[in-house]
Amino acid sequence: MLSPTTARPLTLRQLGIATALAAAALLASATLTGCAGNAEAAEGPEGAVPLRTPTAADEIVGEEKAVLTAAPNVPPPITRTYATKVVVQLESQEVVKRLADGVNYTFWTFGGDVPGHFIRVREGDQVEFHLKNHAHSSVPHNIDLHAVTGPGGGAAATLTLPGGESVFTFSALNPGLYVYHCAVAPVPMHIANGMYGLVLVEPKSGLPKVDREFYVMQSEFYAKPGAAGQPHTLDMDRGTDERPTHVVFNGSVGALTGDNALQAKVGERVRIFVGNGGPNLVSSFHVIGEVFDNVYGEGGSMVTQRNVQTTLIPAGGSGIVEFGVEKPGNLVLVDHSIFRAFNKGALGMIKVTGDDNPRVYAQNKGLGMAAH
Ligand SMILES: [Cu+2]
């Protein structure tokens, strides 16, 4: 019987739970969509599950072609205040590129690059998705977008032979940052060869303005040498054993270091859309020398935590991190499963320029060597 208990004054433990719930409710109110979005309103204060079935009131106005970008670039923020039909055109291509110094690899890609090109649409948009498979491909490909509500995330509708094209349509019902990948059997082979990318469904009210947005996607490779003079290919045994030869950001060792380092200036706000293509490893994403002011956990549509050192990016998942840049110098992106960073390639850099601020950080004495 519950009734005698509920009549008593709250215990300290119950009060603690009540406080935690109130705090969670407060945090939940700080969503990206605010309270203007229909779906958010439909969820109600008790967090009831919304049904997002589009109705006649959700009018689709006009049509536009999606701007797709290769990492680390991100398409511009969406300024539209209404839903439209967005035409996405993506082509699967099998290409030989550098994976690491001395290692060329036969990548299978979306758009010719690893990770695949970034897609940005608005919550409520109707997306007409065209998947082409390049005529020189050796096998069929398709696409499963985690943003899709429907069979296989689109995979069932997009099995495409070399030289062919498939088209399907979906409504971007849920805001958030989603992985897409190829899902043709054997699925691990297609993903391990590089077939993944990110699609952002921007909330109706948009994302808070920042100065820089970057696209960073971690993944790992299981490479074995080809015949003499031939590029490396997938080592299925290593893949099955989860023993990668390379763990990288944006498709190759050094894709975000040296001349390829990301750039920012002191005083700017930075947002990184982080994805993890896997196929196996979970990423402990960390930026050496910074603290994430905001984290949208697991790529969902609200800030779930503030002041975070390291955030988990699941295989086949994502996260959004934001931080202000207060100090010039080099910030280092790593998977903090740290052998991966320093021995297998999961290392990137943001070069921050601008005026120094010793109040933020100052080195007061060097190596501490004894005076002669
Ligand atoms: Cu494929």
XYZ file of N, CA, C and O in Angstrom, residues 42 69 75 78 88 100 104 108 114 149 161 165-166 178-179 218 235 247 255-256 273 292 294 304 323 334 366:
108
model
N 4.206 19.805 -27.260
C 3.391 18.597 -27.188
C 3.898 17.657 -26.098
O 3.161 16.860 -25.574
N 29.021 19.919 -47.333
C 30.416 20.332 -47.144
C 31.281 19.145 -46.737
O 30.836 18.239 -46.031
N 27.990 23.370 -43.346
C 27.116 24.283 -44.095
C 26.645 25.428 -43.193
O 26.575 25.271 -41.965
N 20.910 27.654 -40.794
C 19.666 27.844 -41.538
C 18.926 29.045 -40.950
O 18.696 29.110 -39.738
N 18.699 16.724 -51.475
C 20.074 16.335 -51.145
C 20.580 15.403 -52.238
O 19.900 14.427 -52.592
N 47.623 7.329 -43.892
C 48.735 7.787 -43.051
C 49.957 7.850 -43.953
O 49.892 7.387 -45.107
N 48.421 4.196 -48.355
C 47.254 4.546 -49.154
C 46.206 3.458 -48.968
O 46.534 2.288 -48.806
N 35.841 3.601 -49.238
C 34.491 3.695 -49.791
C 33.857 4.901 -49.103
O 33.895 5.015 -47.866
N 36.221 11.063 -46.558
C 35.893 10.481 -45.251
C 36.167 11.537 -44.189
O 37.273 12.069 -44.138
N 12.885 8.609 -39.769
C 11.856 7.728 -39.238
C 11.292 6.950 -40.417
O 10.598 7.519 -41.257
N 22.909 0.203 -57.449
C 23.962 -0.480 -58.193
C 24.949 0.542 -58.753
O 24.605 1.716 -58.914
N 21.008 5.337 -59.535
C 20.564 6.380 -58.606
C 19.261 5.941 -57.946
O 18.388 5.381 -58.609
N 19.154 6.193 -56.635
C 17.912 5.934 -55.908
C 17.422 7.230 -55.287
O 18.230 8.107 -54.972
N 22.867 13.629 -36.248
C 22.724 12.197 -36.516
C 23.826 11.673 -37.438
O 24.269 12.364 -38.358
N 24.196 10.425 -37.194
C 25.131 9.723 -38.079
C 24.348 9.154 -39.258
O 23.194 8.762 -39.120
N 35.343 10.983 -35.739
C 36.329 9.948 -35.427
C 35.921 8.623 -36.069
O 34.725 8.338 -36.227
N 41.327 -5.345 -43.319
C 41.685 -6.623 -42.698
C 40.500 -7.050 -41.831
O 40.302 -6.534 -40.729
N 43.458 5.008 -35.689
C 42.262 5.675 -35.159
C 42.433 7.153 -35.509
O 43.456 7.752 -35.161
N 44.827 14.800 -40.493
C 43.802 15.590 -41.188
C 43.518 16.907 -40.475
O 42.959 17.834 -41.075
N 43.878 16.989 -39.181
C 43.607 18.216 -38.416
C 44.858 18.709 -37.692
O 44.754 19.325 -36.628
N 30.720 19.909 -34.125
C 29.812 18.781 -34.341
C 30.689 17.533 -34.415
O 31.450 17.370 -35.367
N 34.719 22.064 -22.106
C 33.485 22.265 -22.878
C 32.486 23.016 -21.998
O 32.014 22.488 -20.989
N 29.445 23.879 -22.939
C 28.153 23.208 -23.160
C 28.384 21.891 -23.892
O 29.181 21.835 -24.828
N 22.853 19.109 -22.176
C 22.607 18.164 -21.084
C 23.610 18.319 -19.950
O 23.403 17.797 -18.858
N 32.527 25.862 -26.729
C 33.375 26.517 -25.736
C 33.827 27.883 -26.245
O 33.937 28.108 -27.457
N 41.756 15.050 -28.841
C 42.178 13.647 -28.721
C 40.988 12.746 -28.380
O 39.978 13.207 -27.847
N 60.237 28.284 -15.761
C 60.408 27.247 -16.750
C 60.727 25.871 -16.201
O 60.060 25.380 -15.287
